[in-house]
């Protein structure tokens, strides 16, 4: 079992995920580590979508400047930018379903080698709901998962097949974990990159899915 | 015909009945029809089916209707952050129909636009697709989802004129326009009713044809998660 803290930390994973984004893209970032990706886009012209009805999401407000009418999809207070536009939820998911959003970066509970994704419920334990995740993975151009490689019990979250209820089937393109970067490919996952200080053997040992 | 009513109780008079289907605007606690929810709590209408993205939080928004056990069924995409909701759902007191967020919004919009069903790729191959018709278009599978036709819509906007033309503010727009469209009757609550002609017709977000009754009132506008940055970071 690989050390839980081995490889990249949360910020390094977010930094690596930011490299996936191309100049001019409209992008949706999920809750958790994906939110941190916004800190690393650098000079690239990236417009962030918040699926509750906003393009051009800005940073958190300064204390005392919070606006109850301005929140992101994680219900956190945010700010607008000079490029911002607002719209209703049906329009928002029209642009998602219609393939206008270039990429979504999402967290996951489990990912399978065929690109199946599970991130919305644990039967009998955790019932929160899928929110916009099912629409996003079905509609956007590219789905990138950012998550810890293993759960708190040290079990692989990168599996031959998902055990939890699915968010989408065959939807994931790339997986970025603390141990490295993997692509969903013919017959299994392909190693794209190893995290700092992680060997290929360590990555393989920590992965239940087939690596081709 | 006058659309403006003195308060939420008056605006809902004659519209509520047990077992009814209500579509509510709002996302989390943002842009929710606080005053109309309070009036429904007061009216005690029971056995409600409510289409709303979330169900408020414990003790606020639609969460108040959970506390009084007035809700029989929710049609929602996300119900985290609400312990009482979880308790009633896990004990079987409350029925929950999970809808992907975009599917829920489109079901409302479709219902309001007279479209009884539409096909979407969202949810194909998941629990959501169970029991739904699958049809292939251009070589890919899509599932049939039905439009929502509610008895009543309750929504919150920022400004209105007395003919019911609505303007929303920032991300408080969210589900309010599609929710307003899909009810037989729509009651809107706003922060300010302005004189006719003072809103530029090009700046109206939802035309008054969708709004039947209107009230103005004070809103708490509670924030669910206050998040800030330090000034030094700027």
Coordinates of C-alpha atoms in Angstrom, one line a residue:
Chain A
X1 CA 0.0 0.0 0.0
X2 CA 1.4 3.4 -1.0
X3 CA 1.7 6.0 1.7
X4 CA -1.4 8.2 1.7
X5 CA 0.7 11.3 1.5
X6 CA 2.9 10.0 -1.2
X7 CA 3.2 12.0 -4.4
X8 CA 1.4 15.2 -5.0
X9 CA -0.6 17.1 -2.3
X10 CA -4.0 18.7 -3.0
X11 CA -2.5 21.9 -4.4
X12 CA 0.0 20.0 -6.6
X13 CA -2.9 17.9 -8.0
X14 CA -4.8 21.1 -8.8
X15 CA -1.7 22.6 -10.4
X16 CA -1.3 19.5 -12.6
X17 CA -5.0 19.6 -13.5
X18 CA -4.7 23.2 -14.5
X19 CA -2.2 22.2 -17.2
X20 CA -5.1 20.3 -18.9
X21 CA -6.9 23.5 -19.7
X22 CA -6.3 25.3 -23.0
X23 CA -6.5 29.0 -23.8
X24 CA -10.0 30.2 -24.6
X25 CA -11.8 27.3 -22.9
X26 CA -15.0 27.5 -20.9
X27 CA -14.6 25.1 -18.0
X28 CA -16.7 23.8 -15.1
X29 CA -14.8 23.0 -11.8
X30 CA -16.4 20.7 -9.2
X31 CA -16.3 21.0 -5.5
X32 CA -13.1 20.2 -3.4
X33 CA -9.7 19.8 -5.1
X34 CA -11.2 20.9 -8.5
X35 CA -12.1 24.3 -7.0
X36 CA -8.3 24.8 -6.3
X37 CA -7.6 24.5 -10.1
X38 CA -8.7 28.1 -10.6
X39 CA -5.6 29.2 -8.6
X40 CA -3.2 27.8 -11.2
X41 CA -4.6 28.8 -14.7
X42 CA -1.9 31.5 -15.0
X43 CA -2.1 33.6 -18.1
X44 CA -4.5 31.3 -20.0
X45 CA -7.8 32.9 -20.9
X46 CA -10.2 30.5 -19.1
X47 CA -13.8 31.3 -18.3
X48 CA -15.2 29.3 -15.4
X49 CA -18.9 28.2 -15.4
X50 CA -20.9 27.8 -12.3
X51 CA -23.8 25.6 -13.2
X52 CA -26.3 27.5 -11.0
X53 CA -26.2 30.2 -13.7
X54 CA -23.0 32.1 -14.2
X55 CA -20.1 32.3 -16.7
X56 CA -17.0 34.2 -15.5
X57 CA -16.8 33.2 -11.9
X58 CA -14.5 35.3 -9.8
X59 CA -12.7 34.6 -6.5
X60 CA -14.2 34.6 -3.0
X61 CA -15.2 38.1 -1.8
X62 CA -13.4 40.1 0.8
X63 CA -14.9 39.8 4.3
X64 CA -17.9 42.1 4.5
X65 CA -18.5 42.1 0.8
X66 CA -20.4 38.8 0.6
X67 CA -23.5 39.0 -1.5
X68 CA -26.3 36.4 -0.8
X69 CA -27.4 36.7 -4.4
X70 CA -24.0 35.6 -5.7
X71 CA -22.9 32.0 -4.9
X72 CA -21.3 29.2 -6.8
X73 CA -22.6 25.7 -7.3
X74 CA -21.0 24.7 -3.9
X75 CA -23.2 27.4 -2.3
X76 CA -20.1 29.5 -1.4
X77 CA -20.1 33.2 -1.8
X78 CA -18.1 34.4 -4.8
X79 CA -17.6 37.5 -6.9
X80 CA -18.1 38.5 -10.5
X81 CA -15.6 39.6 -13.2
X82 CA -15.8 42.1 -16.0
X83 CA -16.7 39.2 -18.4
X84 CA -19.4 37.7 -16.2
X85 CA -22.9 36.8 -17.5
X86 CA -25.8 35.4 -15.6
X87 CA -28.6 33.1 -16.8
X88 CA -31.2 30.6 -15.5
X89 CA -30.6 26.9 -14.7
X90 CA -32.3 25.6 -17.9
X91 CA -30.0 27.8 -20.0
X92 CA -27.0 26.8 -17.9
X93 CA -27.6 23.1 -18.5
X94 CA -28.4 23.8 -22.1
X95 CA -24.8 24.9 -22.6
X96 CA -23.6 21.9 -20.7
X97 CA -25.7 19.3 -22.5
X98 CA -25.1 21.1 -25.8
X99 CA -21.4 20.5 -25.6
X100 CA -20.4 24.2 -25.2
X101 CA -18.4 23.6 -22.1
X102 CA -14.9 22.3 -23.1
X103 CA -14.1 20.4 -19.9
X104 CA -15.2 19.5 -16.5
X105 CA -12.8 18.8 -13.6
X106 CA -14.6 16.7 -11.0
X107 CA -13.9 14.8 -7.8
X108 CA -14.9 11.1 -7.6
X109 CA -15.5 8.3 -5.2
X110 CA -14.6 5.6 -7.7
X111 CA -13.4 5.5 -11.4
X112 CA -13.3 2.4 -13.5
X113 CA -10.9 1.4 -16.3
X114 CA -13.7 1.8 -18.9
X115 CA -14.3 5.4 -17.8
X116 CA -17.3 4.7 -15.6
X117 CA -17.6 7.3 -12.8
X118 CA -19.3 7.1 -9.4
X119 CA -19.5 10.2 -7.2
X120 CA -23.0 10.8 -6.0
X121 CA -24.1 8.3 -3.4
X122 CA -23.2 5.5 -1.1
X123 CA -26.4 3.3 -0.7
X124 CA -27.7 3.3 2.9
X125 CA -24.9 5.6 4.1
X126 CA -24.6 8.8 2.2
X127 CA -27.5 10.2 0.1
X128 CA -26.7 13.7 -1.2
X129 CA -27.6 13.5 -4.8
X130 CA -25.9 14.0 -8.2
X131 CA -26.5 17.7 -8.4
X132 CA -25.2 18.7 -11.9
X133 CA -22.6 15.9 -12.2
X134 CA -24.6 13.6 -14.4
X135 CA -25.4 16.4 -16.8
X136 CA -21.8 17.5 -16.9
X137 CA -20.2 14.1 -17.6
X138 CA -22.8 13.4 -20.3
X139 CA -22.4 16.8 -22.0
X140 CA -19.0 18.4 -21.7
X141 CA -16.1 17.9 -24.2
X142 CA -13.6 16.4 -21.8
X143 CA -14.1 14.9 -18.3
X144 CA -11.0 15.0 -16.0
X145 CA -11.3 13.4 -12.6
X146 CA -9.0 14.7 -9.7
X147 CA -9.0 12.6 -6.6
X148 CA -6.9 10.7 -4.1
X149 CA -5.7 7.4 -5.5
X150 CA -6.9 5.5 -2.5
X151 CA -9.6 5.9 0.1
X152 CA -8.9 6.4 3.8
X153 CA -8.8 2.6 4.3
X154 CA -6.0 2.4 1.7
X155 CA -8.1 0.8 -1.0
X156 CA -7.8 1.7 -4.6
X157 CA -10.4 4.1 -6.0
X158 CA -9.2 3.3 -9.5
X159 CA -11.1 0.0 -10.2
X160 CA -11.8 -2.6 -12.7
X161 CA -15.5 -1.7 -12.3
X162 CA -17.3 0.6 -10.0
X163 CA -19.2 -0.8 -7.0
X164 CA -21.2 2.4 -6.2
X165 CA -24.2 3.7 -8.2
X166 CA -22.8 5.4 -11.4
X167 CA -22.8 9.0 -12.4
X168 CA -22.0 8.2 -16.0
X169 CA -20.8 5.3 -18.1
X170 CA -17.6 5.5 -20.1
X171 CA -17.4 9.2 -19.5
X172 CA -14.0 9.8 -17.9
X173 CA -11.1 10.8 -20.2
X174 CA -8.2 11.4 -17.8
X175 CA -7.6 10.7 -14.0
X176 CA -5.3 12.8 -12.0
X177 CA -4.5 11.4 -8.5
X178 CA -1.8 12.0 -5.9
X179 CA 0.2 9.2 -7.6
X180 CA 0.1 10.4 -11.2
X181 CA -1.9 10.8 -14.4
X182 CA -3.8 8.0 -16.1
X183 CA -5.8 8.0 -19.4
X184 CA -8.8 5.8 -20.1
X185 CA -7.6 3.8 -23.1
X186 CA -8.4 0.6 -25.1
X187 CA -8.3 -2.3 -22.7
X188 CA -7.5 -0.4 -19.5
X189 CA -5.7 2.7 -18.2
X190 CA -2.5 4.1 -19.7
X191 CA 0.0 5.8 -17.5
X192 CA 0.6 9.3 -18.7
X193 CA 2.8 10.6 -15.9
X194 CA 4.0 9.7 -12.4
X195 CA 3.8 12.1 -9.5
X196 CA 7.1 13.3 -8.0
X197 CA 8.8 10.5 -6.0
X198 CA 6.3 7.8 -7.2
X199 CA 7.6 4.8 -9.1
X200 CA 5.6 2.9 -11.7
X201 CA 5.6 -0.1 -9.5
X202 CA 4.1 1.9 -6.6
X203 CA 1.4 3.3 -8.9
X204 CA 0.6 -0.2 -10.3
X205 CA 0.4 -1.7 -6.8
X206 CA -2.0 1.0 -5.6
X207 CA -4.3 0.5 -8.6
X208 CA -6.9 -2.2 -8.9
X209 CA -7.7 -1.3 -12.5
X210 CA -5.9 -2.9 -15.5
X211 CA -3.0 -0.8 -16.6
X212 CA -2.0 -1.3 -20.2
Chain B
X1 CA -56.6 42.5 -13.7
X2 CA -54.6 43.3 -10.7
X3 CA -51.7 41.0 -10.0
X4 CA -50.3 42.8 -6.9
X5 CA -51.5 41.3 -3.5
X6 CA -50.9 42.8 0.0
X7 CA -49.0 39.8 1.4
X8 CA -48.1 36.1 0.9
X9 CA -51.2 34.8 2.6
X10 CA -53.5 36.9 0.4
X11 CA -51.5 35.9 -2.7
X12 CA -51.9 32.2 -2.0
X13 CA -55.6 32.4 -1.0
X14 CA -57.6 29.8 -2.9
X15 CA -54.6 28.2 -4.6
X16 CA -53.5 25.6 -1.9
X17 CA -54.9 22.1 -1.5
X18 CA -53.7 18.9 0.1
X19 CA -51.7 16.6 -2.3
X20 CA -50.8 19.4 -4.7
X21 CA -47.7 19.7 -6.9
X22 CA -45.6 22.8 -6.4
X23 CA -42.5 24.0 -8.3
X24 CA -40.2 26.2 -6.3
X25 CA -37.4 28.4 -7.6
X26 CA -34.0 28.8 -5.8
X27 CA -30.7 27.1 -5.6
X28 CA -29.6 26.2 -2.0
X29 CA -30.9 29.2 -0.1
X30 CA -30.2 31.6 -3.0
X31 CA -33.2 33.1 -4.6
X32 CA -35.8 31.1 -2.7
X33 CA -39.4 32.3 -2.2
X34 CA -39.0 32.7 1.6
X35 CA -42.2 34.5 2.2
X36 CA -44.4 32.1 0.2
X37 CA -42.8 29.1 1.9
X38 CA -43.7 30.7 5.3
X39 CA -47.2 31.2 4.2
X40 CA -47.6 27.6 3.1
X41 CA -46.3 26.5 6.5
X42 CA -48.9 28.7 8.1
X43 CA -51.7 27.4 5.8
X44 CA -50.8 23.8 6.8
X45 CA -51.3 22.3 3.4
X46 CA -50.3 18.7 3.5
X47 CA -49.0 15.8 1.3
X48 CA -47.1 18.2 -1.0
X49 CA -45.0 17.1 -3.9
X50 CA -42.4 19.8 -4.5
X51 CA -40.1 20.1 -7.5
X52 CA -37.1 22.1 -6.2
X53 CA -33.3 21.6 -6.8
X54 CA -32.7 21.5 -3.0
X55 CA -34.9 21.3 0.1
X56 CA -33.5 24.3 2.1
X57 CA -31.6 23.6 5.3
X58 CA -32.8 22.6 8.7
X59 CA -35.2 25.2 9.8
X60 CA -35.0 27.5 6.8
X61 CA -36.5 27.7 3.3
X62 CA -38.2 24.4 2.3
X63 CA -36.7 22.9 5.4
X64 CA -39.5 24.5 7.4
X65 CA -42.0 22.4 5.4
X66 CA -40.0 19.3 6.4
X67 CA -40.2 20.2 10.0
X68 CA -43.9 20.4 9.9
X69 CA -44.1 17.2 7.8
X70 CA -46.1 18.9 5.0
X71 CA -44.0 17.4 2.2
X72 CA -44.7 13.9 0.9
X73 CA -42.3 13.9 -2.0
X74 CA -39.4 15.9 -3.3
X75 CA -38.1 16.1 -6.9
X76 CA -34.6 17.3 -6.4
X77 CA -31.0 17.0 -7.5
X78 CA -29.2 17.5 -4.2
X79 CA -30.3 17.1 -0.6
X80 CA -27.1 17.3 1.4
X81 CA -26.8 19.9 4.2
X82 CA -30.2 18.9 5.6
X83 CA -30.2 16.4 8.5
X84 CA -34.0 16.4 8.9
X85 CA -34.4 15.6 5.2
X86 CA -32.0 12.7 5.5
X87 CA -33.8 11.4 8.6
X88 CA -37.3 11.5 7.0
X89 CA -36.0 10.0 3.8
X90 CA -34.1 7.1 5.4
X91 CA -37.1 6.3 7.7
X92 CA -39.4 6.2 4.7
X93 CA -41.6 9.1 5.7
X94 CA -40.5 11.1 2.7
X95 CA -40.3 10.1 -0.9
X96 CA -37.4 11.4 -3.0
X97 CA -37.2 11.4 -6.7
X98 CA -33.6 12.2 -7.7
X99 CA -33.3 14.3 -10.9
X100 CA -30.0 15.3 -12.4
X101 CA -29.9 19.1 -12.0
X102 CA -30.1 19.9 -15.7
X103 CA -32.8 17.4 -16.3
X104 CA -34.9 19.0 -13.5
X105 CA -34.4 22.4 -15.0
X106 CA -35.3 21.2 -18.4
X107 CA -38.3 19.2 -17.1
X108 CA -39.7 22.5 -15.7
X109 CA -38.8 24.5 -18.8
X110 CA -40.4 21.9 -21.0
X111 CA -43.6 21.7 -19.0
X112 CA -43.9 25.4 -19.2
X113 CA -43.3 25.4 -22.9
X114 CA -45.9 22.7 -23.5
X115 CA -43.4 19.9 -24.2
X116 CA -44.5 16.7 -22.4
X117 CA -41.2 14.8 -22.9
X118 CA -37.7 15.1 -24.2
X119 CA -34.7 12.9 -24.7
X120 CA -31.4 13.5 -23.0
X121 CA -28.1 11.7 -22.7
X122 CA -27.8 12.7 -19.0
X123 CA -28.1 9.6 -16.8
X124 CA -27.9 6.9 -19.5
X125 CA -26.7 3.7 -18.0
X126 CA -27.3 4.9 -14.4
X127 CA -30.1 4.4 -11.8
X128 CA -31.8 7.4 -13.2
X129 CA -32.5 5.6 -16.5
X130 CA -34.3 2.7 -14.8
X131 CA -37.8 2.3 -16.3
X132 CA -37.3 5.1 -18.8
X133 CA -37.6 4.6 -22.6
X134 CA -34.2 4.6 -24.4
X135 CA -34.0 5.8 -27.9
X136 CA -31.0 6.1 -30.3
X137 CA -30.3 9.3 -32.1
X138 CA -27.2 9.5 -34.4
X139 CA -25.9 6.2 -33.0
X140 CA -26.1 7.2 -29.3
X141 CA -28.5 6.3 -26.5
X142 CA -30.8 8.9 -25.0
X143 CA -33.5 8.5 -22.2
X144 CA -37.0 10.0 -22.2
X145 CA -37.7 12.5 -19.4
X146 CA -41.1 14.1 -18.9
X147 CA -42.0 17.7 -18.6
X148 CA -43.2 18.9 -15.2
X149 CA -46.7 20.4 -15.1
X150 CA -47.2 21.8 -11.5
X151 CA -50.3 23.1 -9.9
X152 CA -48.5 26.1 -8.5
X153 CA -45.2 27.8 -9.0
X154 CA -43.6 29.9 -6.2
X155 CA -40.6 32.0 -7.2
X156 CA -38.5 34.9 -6.0
X157 CA -37.2 37.8 -8.1
X158 CA -35.5 41.1 -7.4
X159 CA -37.8 43.5 -9.1
X160 CA -41.1 43.5 -10.8
X161 CA -43.5 45.9 -12.3
X162 CA -47.2 45.6 -11.5
X163 CA -47.8 43.6 -14.7
X164 CA -45.5 40.8 -13.4
X165 CA -42.5 41.5 -15.6
X166 CA -39.6 40.1 -13.6
X167 CA -35.9 41.0 -13.2
X168 CA -33.6 38.7 -11.2
X169 CA -30.3 39.5 -9.6
X170 CA -27.0 37.7 -10.2
X171 CA -27.1 33.9 -9.4
X172 CA -30.4 34.3 -7.6
X173 CA -32.1 33.8 -11.0
X174 CA -31.2 30.0 -11.1
X175 CA -34.3 27.8 -11.2
X176 CA -36.8 30.7 -10.8
X177 CA -37.6 31.3 -14.5
X178 CA -38.2 27.6 -15.4
X179 CA -40.1 27.0 -12.1
X180 CA -42.3 30.0 -12.9
X181 CA -43.1 28.7 -16.3
X182 CA -44.2 25.2 -15.4
X183 CA -47.1 26.0 -12.9
X184 CA -50.8 26.4 -13.8
X185 CA -50.6 29.5 -11.5
X186 CA -47.4 31.3 -10.6
X187 CA -47.0 33.5 -7.5
X188 CA -43.8 35.6 -7.4
X189 CA -42.3 37.5 -4.4
X190 CA -40.0 40.4 -5.1
X191 CA -37.9 42.9 -3.2
X192 CA -39.4 45.8 -5.0
X193 CA -42.3 46.5 -7.2
X194 CA -41.4 49.4 -9.5
X195 CA -43.7 51.6 -11.6
X196 CA -44.7 50.3 -15.0
X197 CA -42.3 51.5 -17.7
X198 CA -39.3 51.9 -15.4
X199 CA -37.7 48.6 -16.4
X200 CA -36.2 48.7 -19.9
X201 CA -38.3 46.1 -21.8
X202 CA -35.0 44.7 -23.2
X203 CA -33.9 44.0 -19.7
X204 CA -36.8 41.9 -18.5
X205 CA -35.7 38.4 -17.7
X206 CA -39.2 36.8 -17.4
X207 CA -42.2 38.3 -19.1
X208 CA -45.3 38.9 -17.0
X209 CA -47.3 36.4 -18.9
X210 CA -45.8 33.7 -16.6
X211 CA -46.7 35.6 -13.4
X212 CA -50.2 35.7 -12.1
X213 CA -49.8 37.0 -8.6
X214 CA -47.2 39.2 -7.0
X215 CA -46.1 40.4 -3.6
X216 CA -43.4 42.7 -2.3
X217 CA -41.7 42.0 1.0
X218 CA -38.6 41.9 3.2
X219 CA -36.2 39.0 2.7
X220 CA -33.7 37.5 5.1
X221 CA -31.6 36.2 2.2
X222 CA -29.6 33.9 4.5
X223 CA -26.1 32.8 3.2
X224 CA -25.5 29.0 3.3
X225 CA -21.6 29.1 3.2
X226 CA -19.8 32.4 3.8
X227 CA -16.4 32.1 2.1
X228 CA -14.0 35.0 1.9
X229 CA -10.4 35.7 0.9
X230 CA -7.8 37.7 2.8
X231 CA -7.1 41.2 1.6
X232 CA -3.4 40.5 1.5
X233 CA -3.9 38.0 -1.3
X234 CA -5.2 40.6 -3.7

